Tab-separated table of C-alpha atoms and ligand atoms in Angstrom:
chain	number	residue	atom	x	y	z
A	1	MET	CA	16.205	76.267	94.429
A	2	SER	CA	15.561	73.845	97.244
A	3	SER	CA	15.001	70.273	96.149
A	4	LEU	CA	11.582	69.228	94.992
A	5	SER	CA	9.566	66.005	94.740
A	6	ALA	CA	6.247	65.287	93.083
A	7	ILE	CA	3.344	63.089	94.063
A	8	VAL	CA	1.255	61.900	91.138
A	9	LEU	CA	-2.193	60.594	92.034
A	10	ALA	CA	-3.120	57.660	89.835
A	11	ALA	CA	-5.054	55.207	91.980
A	12	GLY	CA	-8.548	56.078	90.786
A	13	LEU	CA	-10.486	53.147	89.352
A	14	GLY	CA	-11.141	54.737	85.970
A	15	THR	CA	-14.357	52.742	85.528
A	16	ARG	CA	-15.669	55.122	82.859
A	17	MET	CA	-12.895	54.020	80.501
A	18	LYS	CA	-14.639	50.602	80.327
A	19	SER	CA	-11.300	48.857	80.000
A	20	PRO	CA	-9.190	46.230	81.746
A	21	LEU	CA	-6.192	48.530	81.209
A	22	PRO	CA	-5.617	50.998	84.082
A	23	LYS	CA	-6.792	54.459	83.022
A	24	VAL	CA	-3.397	56.144	83.294
A	25	MET	CA	-1.923	53.516	80.927
A	26	HIS	CA	-4.245	54.485	78.065
A	27	THR	CA	-2.191	56.316	75.482
A	28	VAL	CA	-2.329	59.754	73.938
A	29	ALA	CA	-0.066	60.193	70.900
A	30	GLY	CA	1.835	57.016	71.702
A	31	ARG	CA	2.559	57.548	75.388
A	32	PRO	CA	0.532	56.533	78.461
A	33	LEU	CA	-1.317	59.423	80.128
A	34	LEU	CA	0.870	59.014	83.184
A	35	ALA	CA	4.062	59.695	81.208
A	36	TYR	CA	3.010	63.251	80.376
A	37	ALA	CA	2.332	64.270	83.969
A	38	LEU	CA	5.695	62.857	85.037
A	39	ARG	CA	7.589	64.444	82.176
A	40	ALA	CA	6.084	67.861	82.910
A	41	ALA	CA	7.063	67.437	86.568
A	42	PHE	CA	10.665	66.500	85.733
A	43	ASP	CA	10.929	69.330	83.209
A	44	ALA	CA	9.704	71.696	85.925
A	45	GLY	CA	12.647	70.780	88.152
A	46	VAL	CA	11.313	67.804	90.110
A	47	GLU	CA	14.072	65.364	91.054
A	48	HIS	CA	12.068	62.485	92.356
A	49	ALA	CA	8.432	61.392	91.968
A	50	VAL	CA	6.086	59.179	93.938
A	51	VAL	CA	3.214	57.677	91.949
A	52	VAL	CA	0.223	56.518	93.978
A	53	THR	CA	-1.325	53.601	92.069
A	54	SER	CA	-4.006	50.990	92.506
A	55	GLY	CA	-1.251	48.362	92.599
A	56	ARG	CA	-1.588	47.263	88.986
A	57	PRO	CA	1.673	45.691	87.777
A	58	GLU	CA	1.459	47.288	84.287
A	59	ILE	CA	1.951	50.726	85.823
A	60	GLU	CA	4.976	49.702	87.840
A	61	GLU	CA	6.591	47.937	84.858
A	62	PHE	CA	6.132	50.953	82.638
A	63	LEU	CA	7.532	53.357	85.229
A	64	ASN	CA	10.608	51.210	85.869
A	65	GLU	CA	11.312	50.953	82.174
A	66	GLN	CA	10.790	54.639	81.373
A	67	PHE	CA	11.923	56.493	84.452
A	68	GLY	CA	14.035	53.973	86.419
A	69	GLY	CA	15.157	55.160	89.833
A	70	ARG	CA	13.584	58.612	89.583
A	71	VAL	CA	10.110	57.239	90.290
A	72	VAL	CA	8.797	55.068	93.113
A	73	THR	CA	5.289	53.697	93.334
A	74	THR	CA	3.108	53.202	96.350
A	75	VAL	CA	-0.303	51.584	96.555
A	76	GLN	CA	-3.612	53.037	97.697
A	77	ASP	CA	-6.183	50.303	98.145
A	78	PRO	CA	-9.076	50.966	98.388
A	79	PRO	CA	-9.255	54.424	96.785
A	80	ARG	CA	-10.693	56.570	99.573
A	81	GLY	CA	-10.216	59.937	97.919
A	82	THR	CA	-7.501	62.288	96.727
A	83	GLY	CA	-6.631	63.349	100.291
A	84	ASP	CA	-5.988	59.761	101.318
A	85	ALA	CA	-3.917	59.165	98.160
A	86	ALA	CA	-1.810	62.282	98.779
A	87	ARG	CA	-1.204	61.223	102.394
A	88	ILE	CA	0.018	57.793	101.251
A	89	GLY	CA	2.301	59.429	98.670
A	90	LEU	CA	3.634	61.978	101.114
A	91	ALA	CA	5.054	59.216	103.334
A	92	HIS	CA	7.724	58.706	100.627
A	93	VAL	CA	8.667	62.361	100.189
A	94	ARG	CA	11.969	63.492	101.722
A	95	THR	CA	12.278	66.958	100.187
A	96	GLU	CA	11.296	70.260	101.743
A	97	ARG	CA	8.810	71.060	98.991
A	98	VAL	CA	6.376	68.912	97.080
A	99	LEU	CA	4.253	69.222	93.966
A	100	ILE	CA	0.981	67.254	93.832
A	101	LEU	CA	-0.507	66.360	90.423
A	102	CYS	CA	-3.066	64.040	88.878
A	103	GLY	CA	-1.950	61.254	86.557
A	104	ASP	CA	-4.782	61.803	84.098
A	105	THR	CA	-4.115	65.373	82.873
A	106	PRO	CA	-1.699	64.916	79.962
A	107	LEU	CA	-1.847	68.485	78.664
A	108	LEU	CA	-0.349	70.215	81.653
A	109	ARG	CA	2.816	72.140	80.837
A	110	ALA	CA	6.136	72.157	82.631
A	111	LYS	CA	6.288	75.939	82.632
A	112	GLU	CA	2.979	76.200	84.480
A	113	LEU	CA	4.176	73.723	87.096
A	114	ALA	CA	7.443	75.618	87.431
A	115	GLU	CA	5.474	78.791	88.061
A	116	LEU	CA	3.365	77.053	90.689
A	117	VAL	CA	6.589	76.250	92.529
A	118	ALA	CA	8.285	79.593	91.832
A	119	VAL	CA	5.507	81.647	93.473
A	120	LEU	CA	6.324	79.997	96.776
A	121	ASP	CA	9.534	82.037	96.797
A	122	ARG	CA	7.658	85.341	96.795
A	123	PRO	CA	7.777	87.000	100.222
A	124	SER	CA	3.980	87.211	100.453
A	125	ALA	CA	3.278	83.754	99.043
A	126	GLY	CA	2.578	81.606	102.070
A	127	GLU	CA	2.913	77.837	102.134
A	128	LEU	CA	0.666	76.491	99.382
A	129	SER	CA	0.040	77.415	95.769
A	130	LEU	CA	-2.842	76.123	93.748
A	131	MET	CA	-3.406	76.032	89.981
A	132	THR	CA	-6.741	77.513	88.968
A	133	CYS	CA	-8.572	78.102	85.694
A	134	LEU	CA	-11.378	80.416	84.698
A	135	LEU	CA	-14.086	78.498	82.859
A	136	ASP	CA	-17.335	79.541	81.229
A	137	SER	CA	-18.889	76.241	82.274
A	138	PRO	CA	-17.267	75.245	85.562
A	139	ASP	CA	-19.643	72.307	86.138
A	140	GLY	CA	-18.062	69.253	87.710
A	141	TYR	CA	-14.965	70.979	89.062
A	142	GLY	CA	-14.124	72.109	92.561
A	143	ARG	CA	-14.749	75.884	92.891
A	144	VAL	CA	-12.227	78.295	94.341
A	145	VAL	CA	-13.969	80.244	97.089
A	146	ARG	CA	-12.436	83.637	97.950
A	147	ASP	CA	-13.134	85.899	100.918
A	148	ASP	CA	-14.201	89.564	100.778
A	149	ALA	CA	-10.579	90.605	100.446
A	150	GLY	CA	-10.206	88.317	97.403
A	151	ARG	CA	-7.961	85.823	99.211
A	152	VAL	CA	-8.411	82.122	98.450
A	153	CYS	CA	-10.017	80.540	101.486
A	154	GLU	CA	-11.447	77.226	100.310
A	155	VAL	CA	-12.037	74.790	97.447
A	156	ARG	CA	-15.535	73.385	97.435
A	157	GLU	CA	-16.451	70.311	95.365
A	158	GLN	CA	-19.367	70.412	92.935
A	159	ARG	CA	-21.492	68.091	95.072
A	160	ASP	CA	-20.916	70.166	98.186
A	161	LEU	CA	-21.865	73.561	96.707
A	162	ARG	CA	-24.474	75.265	98.814
A	163	SER	CA	-25.964	78.099	96.772
A	164	ASP	CA	-26.475	79.331	93.232
A	165	MET	CA	-23.921	81.984	93.992
A	166	GLU	CA	-21.335	79.283	94.723
A	167	ARG	CA	-22.403	77.305	91.673
A	168	GLY	CA	-21.807	80.444	89.629
A	169	ILE	CA	-18.114	80.687	90.597
A	170	ARG	CA	-16.131	80.356	87.387
A	171	GLU	CA	-12.726	79.917	88.969
A	172	VAL	CA	-12.029	76.187	89.372
A	173	ASN	CA	-9.361	74.028	90.962
A	174	ALA	CA	-7.114	72.410	88.328
A	175	GLY	CA	-5.961	69.768	90.811
A	176	MET	CA	-2.282	70.782	90.982
A	177	TYR	CA	-0.657	72.052	94.122
A	178	ALA	CA	2.807	73.010	95.384
A	179	GLY	CA	3.842	73.683	98.940
A	180	ARG	CA	5.939	72.925	101.981
A	181	THR	CA	5.897	69.190	102.650
A	182	ALA	CA	5.530	69.588	106.416
A	183	THR	CA	2.618	72.017	106.089
A	184	ILE	CA	0.766	69.803	103.609
A	185	GLY	CA	1.417	66.749	105.805
A	186	ALA	CA	-0.062	68.469	108.858
A	187	ALA	CA	-3.089	69.645	106.891
A	188	LEU	CA	-3.683	66.162	105.416
A	189	ALA	CA	-3.644	64.605	108.893
A	190	ASP	CA	-6.698	66.713	109.741
A	191	VAL	CA	-8.757	65.845	106.632
A	192	ARG	CA	-11.985	63.993	107.442
A	193	PRO	CA	-14.426	62.340	105.011
A	194	ASN	CA	-17.334	64.559	106.001
A	195	ASN	CA	-18.661	65.467	102.557
A	196	ALA	CA	-21.260	64.370	100.011
A	197	GLN	CA	-19.030	61.561	98.649
A	198	GLY	CA	-17.715	60.325	102.012
A	199	GLU	CA	-14.158	60.673	100.673
A	200	TYR	CA	-10.947	62.206	101.973
A	201	TYR	CA	-10.637	65.353	99.875
A	202	LEU	CA	-7.188	66.704	99.157
A	203	THR	CA	-8.901	70.008	98.479
A	204	ASP	CA	-9.718	70.346	102.201
A	205	ILE	CA	-6.091	71.298	102.864
A	206	VAL	CA	-6.768	74.608	101.103
A	207	ALA	CA	-9.127	75.818	103.841
A	208	SER	CA	-6.923	74.629	106.691
A	209	ILE	CA	-3.738	76.170	105.267
A	210	ALA	CA	-5.578	79.386	104.335
A	211	ARG	CA	-6.600	79.799	107.997
A	212	LEU	CA	-2.970	79.905	109.180
A	213	SER	CA	-1.120	81.290	106.184
A	214	THR	CA	-1.764	82.267	102.560
A	215	VAL	CA	-2.816	80.070	99.622
A	216	THR	CA	-1.589	81.568	96.352
A	217	PRO	CA	-3.601	80.885	93.204
A	218	VAL	CA	-1.753	80.595	89.879
A	219	GLN	CA	-3.898	80.818	86.789
A	220	GLY	CA	-3.142	78.039	84.313
A	221	HIS	CA	-4.177	77.432	80.722
A	222	ARG	CA	-7.479	75.583	80.454
A	223	ASP	CA	-5.801	72.696	78.576
A	224	ALA	CA	-4.033	71.741	81.781
A	225	LEU	CA	-7.411	70.999	83.282
A	226	LEU	CA	-8.451	68.467	80.691
A	227	GLY	CA	-8.617	65.332	82.808
A	228	VAL	CA	-9.279	62.073	81.017
A	229	ASN	CA	-12.127	60.158	82.619
A	230	ASP	CA	-13.663	58.472	79.563
A	231	ARG	CA	-12.777	57.715	75.946
A	232	ALA	CA	-14.414	60.888	74.667
A	233	GLN	CA	-12.058	62.939	76.816
A	234	LEU	CA	-9.195	60.676	75.749
A	235	ARG	CA	-10.000	61.646	72.188
A	236	ASP	CA	-10.186	65.356	73.029
A	237	ALA	CA	-6.855	65.189	74.831
A	238	GLU	CA	-5.233	63.364	71.924
A	239	GLU	CA	-6.499	65.873	69.363
A	240	LEU	CA	-4.986	68.729	71.351
A	241	MET	CA	-1.758	66.835	71.899
A	242	LEU	CA	-1.411	65.913	68.209
A	243	GLU	CA	-1.848	69.525	67.196
A	244	ARG	CA	0.851	70.520	69.693
A	245	ILE	CA	3.179	67.882	68.236
A	246	ARG	CA	2.520	68.971	64.628
A	247	ARG	CA	3.202	72.568	65.562
A	248	ARG	CA	6.405	71.610	67.403
A	249	HIS	CA	7.733	69.868	64.269
A	250	ALA	CA	6.631	72.709	61.996
A	251	GLU	CA	8.427	75.215	64.216
A	252	ALA	CA	11.535	73.038	64.013
A	253	GLY	CA	11.550	73.162	60.199
A	254	VAL	CA	9.426	70.211	59.111
A	255	THR	CA	6.722	70.776	56.484
A	256	VAL	CA	3.593	69.311	58.040
A	257	ARG	CA	0.622	69.278	55.678
A	258	GLY	CA	-2.934	68.808	56.932
A	259	ASN	CA	-3.341	66.531	59.906
A	260	PRO	CA	-0.920	63.619	60.039
A	261	HIS	CA	-0.878	61.554	63.248
A	262	ILE	CA	2.594	61.883	64.760
A	263	ASP	CA	3.238	60.143	68.074
A	264	ASP	CA	5.046	62.152	70.705
A	265	THR	CA	7.864	59.579	70.547
A	266	VAL	CA	8.671	60.178	66.854
A	267	GLU	CA	11.748	62.152	65.695
A	268	ILE	CA	11.713	64.115	62.438
A	269	ALA	CA	14.702	66.048	61.085
A	270	PRO	CA	14.334	69.564	59.655
A	271	ASP	CA	13.410	69.865	55.991
A	272	ALA	CA	11.460	66.607	55.976
A	273	THR	CA	7.838	66.697	54.758
A	274	VAL	CA	4.979	64.790	56.339
A	275	ASP	CA	1.734	64.834	54.419
A	276	ASN	CA	-1.903	64.727	55.392
A	277	GLY	CA	-3.166	61.425	56.744
A	278	ALA	CA	0.253	59.874	57.320
A	279	THR	CA	0.647	58.030	60.640
A	280	LEU	CA	4.052	57.956	62.358
A	281	ARG	CA	4.207	55.811	65.447
A	282	GLY	CA	6.520	54.595	68.192
A	283	SER	CA	10.262	54.895	67.693
A	284	THR	CA	9.973	56.074	64.068
A	285	ARG	CA	12.696	58.473	62.890
A	286	VAL	CA	12.629	60.433	59.652
A	287	GLY	CA	15.820	62.016	58.266
A	288	ALA	CA	16.414	65.409	56.687
A	289	GLY	CA	14.803	66.108	53.343
A	290	SER	CA	12.762	62.910	53.338
A	291	ARG	CA	9.160	62.931	52.257
A	292	VAL	CA	6.394	60.894	53.852
A	293	ASP	CA	3.432	61.152	51.528
A	294	VAL	CA	-0.297	60.799	52.091
A	295	GLY	CA	-1.488	57.718	53.948
A	296	CYS	CA	1.902	56.226	54.853
A	297	VAL	CA	1.904	54.228	58.110
A	298	LEU	CA	5.304	54.056	59.829
A	299	SER	CA	5.830	52.126	63.080
A	300	GLY	CA	9.356	51.788	64.398
A	301	ALA	CA	10.667	52.888	60.996
A	302	VAL	CA	14.145	54.366	60.644
A	303	VAL	CA	14.105	56.469	57.501
A	304	SER	CA	17.387	58.129	56.448
A	305	GLU	CA	17.863	61.313	54.434
A	306	GLY	CA	16.323	62.284	51.135
A	307	VAL	CA	14.043	59.249	51.094
A	308	ILE	CA	10.796	59.373	49.142
A	309	LEU	CA	7.934	57.390	50.604
A	310	LYS	CA	5.137	57.617	48.072
A	311	PRO	CA	1.490	57.347	49.178
A	312	TYR	CA	0.302	54.455	51.325
A	313	THR	CA	3.668	52.910	52.059
A	314	VAL	CA	3.535	50.807	55.231
A	315	ILE	CA	6.770	50.265	57.200
A	316	THR	CA	7.047	48.279	60.421
A	317	SER	CA	10.300	47.960	62.409
A	318	SER	CA	12.527	48.384	59.363
A	319	GLU	CA	15.210	50.699	57.952
A	320	VAL	CA	15.356	52.713	54.753
A	321	GLY	CA	18.659	54.155	53.481
A	322	ASP	CA	19.451	57.540	51.935
A	323	ARG	CA	17.585	58.544	48.773
A	324	ALA	CA	15.703	55.244	48.534
A	325	GLN	CA	12.243	55.424	46.954
A	326	LEU	CA	9.322	53.320	48.077
A	327	GLY	CA	5.698	53.053	47.096
A	328	PRO	CA	3.015	53.778	46.334
A	329	PHE	CA	1.711	50.804	48.345
A	330	SER	CA	5.028	49.204	49.318
A	331	HIS	CA	4.926	47.111	52.485
A	332	LEU	CA	8.013	46.574	54.641
A	333	ARG	CA	7.366	44.023	57.346
A	334	PRO	CA	9.697	43.731	60.345
A	335	ASP	CA	13.477	43.541	59.993
A	336	SER	CA	13.678	44.726	56.432
A	337	VAL	CA	16.630	46.889	55.428
A	338	ILE	CA	16.338	48.874	52.240
A	339	GLU	CA	19.731	50.365	51.448
A	340	ALA	CA	20.535	53.682	49.822
A	341	GLU	CA	19.030	54.444	46.427
A	342	ALA	CA	17.076	51.197	46.214
A	343	HIS	CA	13.591	51.402	44.695
A	344	LEU	CA	10.531	49.376	45.681
A	345	GLY	CA	7.300	50.007	43.838
A	346	ASN	CA	3.625	49.220	44.212
A	347	PHE	CA	2.599	46.015	45.939
A	348	VAL	CA	6.112	44.965	46.799
A	349	GLU	CA	6.274	43.250	50.196
A	350	THR	CA	9.421	42.464	52.155
A	351	LYS	CA	10.040	40.683	55.458
A	352	ALA	CA	13.468	40.227	57.088
A	353	THR	CA	14.950	41.122	53.731
A	354	ARG	CA	17.919	43.269	52.787
A	355	VAL	CA	17.605	45.100	49.507
A	356	ARG	CA	21.120	46.344	48.811
A	357	ARG	CA	22.210	49.660	47.371
A	358	GLY	CA	20.541	50.627	44.128
A	359	ALA	CA	18.575	47.384	43.694
A	360	LYS	CA	15.082	47.676	42.203
A	361	ALA	CA	11.817	45.786	42.541
A	362	ASN	CA	9.341	48.124	40.987
A	363	HIS	CA	6.120	46.130	40.784
A	364	LEU	CA	4.224	43.322	42.492
A	365	ALA	CA	6.684	41.119	44.353
A	366	TYR	CA	7.015	39.129	47.568
A	367	LEU	CA	10.555	39.257	48.915
A	368	GLY	CA	10.637	37.495	52.292
A	369	ASP	CA	13.811	36.260	54.047
A	370	ALA	CA	15.904	37.380	51.095
A	371	ASP	CA	19.108	39.246	50.363
A	372	ILE	CA	18.967	41.197	47.117
A	373	GLY	CA	22.406	42.241	45.826
A	374	GLU	CA	23.462	45.728	44.769
A	375	GLN	CA	21.902	46.962	41.540
A	376	ALA	CA	19.957	43.716	41.097
A	377	ASN	CA	16.667	44.000	39.222
A	378	ILE	CA	13.620	42.063	40.349
A	379	GLY	CA	10.872	41.839	37.723
A	380	ALA	CA	7.141	42.249	38.213
A	381	GLY	CA	5.418	39.298	39.830
A	382	THR	CA	8.541	37.725	41.326
A	383	ILE	CA	7.810	35.578	44.335
A	384	VAL	CA	10.262	34.225	46.827
A	385	CYS	CA	8.837	30.942	48.123
A	386	ASN	CA	10.374	31.177	51.593
A	387	TYR	CA	8.081	28.818	53.497
A	388	ASP	CA	7.826	25.083	52.958
A	389	GLY	CA	4.942	24.640	55.377
A	390	THR	CA	7.282	23.951	58.273
A	391	SER	CA	10.216	26.319	58.189
A	392	LYS	CA	11.404	29.519	56.549
A	393	HIS	CA	14.382	29.521	54.167
A	394	ARG	CA	16.529	32.270	52.690
A	395	THR	CA	16.992	33.398	49.107
A	396	MET	CA	20.264	35.052	48.067
A	397	ILE	CA	20.408	37.116	44.906
A	398	GLY	CA	23.840	38.372	43.813
A	399	ALA	CA	24.814	41.890	42.815
A	400	GLY	CA	23.646	42.960	39.380
A	401	ALA	CA	21.498	39.837	38.881
A	402	PHE	CA	18.358	40.136	36.747
A	403	VAL	CA	15.267	38.198	37.781
A	404	GLY	CA	12.686	38.230	34.991
A	405	SER	CA	8.994	38.829	35.587
A	406	ASP	CA	6.768	36.161	37.062
A	407	SER	CA	9.618	34.048	38.409
A	408	GLN	CA	9.463	31.975	41.564
A	409	LEU	CA	12.537	31.376	43.657
A	410	VAL	CA	12.056	28.307	45.840
A	411	ALA	CA	14.183	28.826	48.948
A	412	PRO	CA	16.755	27.969	50.050
A	413	VAL	CA	18.305	29.051	46.787
A	414	THR	CA	21.058	31.338	45.488
A	415	VAL	CA	21.183	33.289	42.255
A	416	GLY	CA	24.821	34.215	41.547
A	417	ARG	CA	26.116	37.697	40.760
A	418	GLY	CA	25.281	38.916	37.310
A	419	ALA	CA	23.078	35.851	36.648
A	420	PHE	CA	19.956	36.115	34.516
A	421	VAL	CA	16.689	34.377	35.347
A	422	ALA	CA	14.339	34.237	32.362
A	423	SER	CA	10.736	35.342	32.846
A	424	GLY	CA	8.408	32.692	34.165
A	425	THR	CA	11.167	30.487	35.529
A	426	THR	CA	10.720	28.487	38.715
A	427	VAL	CA	14.189	28.474	40.234
A	428	VAL	CA	14.689	25.364	42.357
A	429	ARG	CA	18.467	24.962	42.055
A	430	ASP	CA	21.246	27.522	42.598
A	431	VAL	CA	22.075	29.614	39.542
A	432	PRO	CA	25.841	30.132	39.059
A	433	GLU	CA	27.373	33.572	38.595
A	434	ASP	CA	26.690	35.056	35.145
A	435	ALA	CA	24.583	32.012	34.123
A	436	LEU	CA	21.152	32.100	32.481
A	437	ALA	CA	18.447	30.067	34.190
A	438	ILE	CA	15.440	29.300	32.073
A	439	GLY	CA	12.772	26.860	33.099
A	440	ARG	CA	9.580	27.081	31.074
A	441	PRO	CA	7.832	24.845	28.508
A	442	GLU	CA	8.751	25.652	24.947
A	443	GLN	CA	6.147	27.734	23.100
A	444	ILE	CA	4.310	26.267	20.098
A	445	ASN	CA	2.591	28.574	17.526
A	446	LYS	CA	-0.192	26.960	15.445
A	447	GLU	CA	-0.656	29.107	12.321
A	448	GLY	CA	-4.275	30.239	11.635
A	449	TYR	CA	-5.574	28.222	14.546
A	450	ALA	CA	-7.253	31.233	16.204
A	451	VAL	CA	-9.694	31.583	13.293
A	452	LYS	CA	-10.642	27.890	13.499
A	453	LEU	CA	-11.068	28.156	17.229
A	454	ARG	CA	-13.450	31.112	16.946
A	455	GLU	CA	-15.601	29.277	14.373
A	456	LYS	CA	-15.785	26.193	16.543
A	457	LEU	CA	-16.862	28.221	19.597
A	458	ALA	CA	-19.520	30.140	17.614
A	459	ALA	CA	-20.996	26.864	16.275
A	460	ARG	CA	-21.180	25.430	19.774
A	461	ARG	CA	-23.036	28.564	21.020
A	462	ALA	CA	-25.545	28.390	18.118
A	463	SER	CA	-26.354	24.721	18.781
A	464	ARG	CA	-27.263	25.470	22.435
B	1	UD1	C1	-10.438	66.732	91.647
B	1	UD1	C2	-10.556	67.842	92.704
B	1	UD1	C3	-11.362	69.004	92.104
B	1	UD1	C4	-10.706	69.485	90.856
B	1	UD1	C5	-10.504	68.344	89.863
B	1	UD1	C6	-9.655	68.794	88.706
B	1	UD1	C7	-10.655	66.655	94.820
B	1	UD1	C8	-11.504	66.226	95.954
B	1	UD1	N1	-11.243	67.311	93.846
B	1	UD1	O1	-11.746	66.232	91.403
B	1	UD1	O2	-11.415	70.063	93.045
B	1	UD1	O3	-11.487	70.505	90.247
B	1	UD1	O4	-9.809	67.244	90.483
B	1	UD1	O5	-9.568	67.794	87.752
B	1	UD1	O6	-9.462	66.407	94.847
B	1	UD1	N2	-7.255	59.447	92.820
B	1	UD1	C9	-6.521	58.599	93.608
B	1	UD1	N3	-7.148	58.008	94.681
B	1	UD1	C10	-8.433	58.254	95.008
B	1	UD1	C11	-9.172	59.142	94.172
B	1	UD1	C12	-8.541	59.724	93.103
B	1	UD1	O7	-5.350	58.340	93.364
B	1	UD1	O8	-8.903	57.703	96.019
B	1	UD1	C13	-6.580	60.068	91.669
B	1	UD1	C14	-7.261	59.752	90.345
B	1	UD1	O9	-6.653	58.605	89.742
B	1	UD1	C15	-6.999	61.009	89.531
B	1	UD1	C16	-6.880	62.105	90.568
B	1	UD1	O10	-6.650	61.466	91.803
B	1	UD1	O11	-5.777	60.934	88.806
B	1	UD1	C17	-8.125	63.001	90.636
B	1	UD1	O12	-9.223	62.215	91.020
B	1	UD1	P1	-10.682	62.440	90.439
B	1	UD1	O13	-11.582	61.441	91.049
B	1	UD1	O14	-10.614	62.527	88.973
B	1	UD1	O15	-11.011	63.885	91.087
B	1	UD1	P2	-12.089	64.882	90.555
B	1	UD1	O16	-13.429	64.446	91.028
B	1	UD1	O17	-11.899	65.120	89.135
B	2	MG	MG1	-10.842	64.013	87.535
């Protein structure tokens, strides 16, 4: 195959998005719209891409970070139409063939693009191929006009349609083209803005190339056409993309129940289960045999194998080791590491905390900036007081230590290995290894006093 470049048109203003963010940077399933068009192009055999942008720095930053040297950007300002944008992009193309795409159609597939290019190798193909779709309601799209012999001879924009017969054409232009760079360049040089919108139409190259050679239509799936122009279409595109992602994981051996939200960037190993209403975002990874139950929200979570995340566990930028069990309603804030076989229960919150192998905190605890030793047991209601109003301090709890319910640990403080903290203790000084720390007022029992108290209260109520 001769080498191939792509031009991705992304300089439109995107005013209907009503957003300061450039349209192509709005995300679908965790990736900007623009990323999907580029990925499909690279998967279809493109080596190098030129993105025509409005000059917004966010786009350039993202492209450098994600695609590095494979993508260059060039600026079209002002946006004078798709033909003008393609001409500006083409100035950076050095390959014999070029693919032209829009940056706002995230559902296009690599195999359709590959076919668009592959047809050019057919002896009868001519010098341009064009992706088309058959629609029941073609309104708004450019129509593919064919001659009496059925050959494509023109694409006419909605606003330039001249008769009801033309308006009735159901075959539309999907906005993706492949062809010989030199031929497209020559055709673009002739494009004039003599149309209803006063713009340079890329679609005008179809008529001029059809006059000299052949334009080959390739029928694509209607999804490929779904261009995002407003937030309603963004939502439609995301719904379709999410269903594709769920199906991809299911086909790879993941049990996917109902409709969890799984970003395109997430990795899930076979034999994991993701339940209805879970949300898995960003760089989240879930290991084999793990279960992510209803309502869990995972962002940048690294979950190992055989982990059980019970309903409504929230994990942000943290790690969970093999066979650990969390939730329901556990909350791991950034930089937490929960080691293998540890258990965290309902309303347990961690932040920058390591819970070592087999340690347990089963109910109601705040464990921030702490290190909990192996097999340690943290009782219900334990609070690590890590903040003194100015700075954060660490709490160290040794292996096998037992922290009784309703204790406070005022950091910085260390509880030694095997130490025992009695319930209700406020620990302000280090507890040595194997020591008992107890810090609570002694209890006094007054015999029969409850009866007297009740009588006194009743009398007071009667006198009111
Ligand atoms: C275009 C096609 C239409 C086709 C439809 C498919 C033209 C004239 N029409 O119409 O036949 O059915 O796509 O979706 O091409 N852009 C620029 N610079 C500009 C204008 C647009 O870079 O000056 C970019 C946009 O960011 C967008 C793409 O080109 O990614 C398409 O532009 P848009 O205005 O959406 O074209 P349509 O009117 O949808
Ligand atoms: Mg469009």
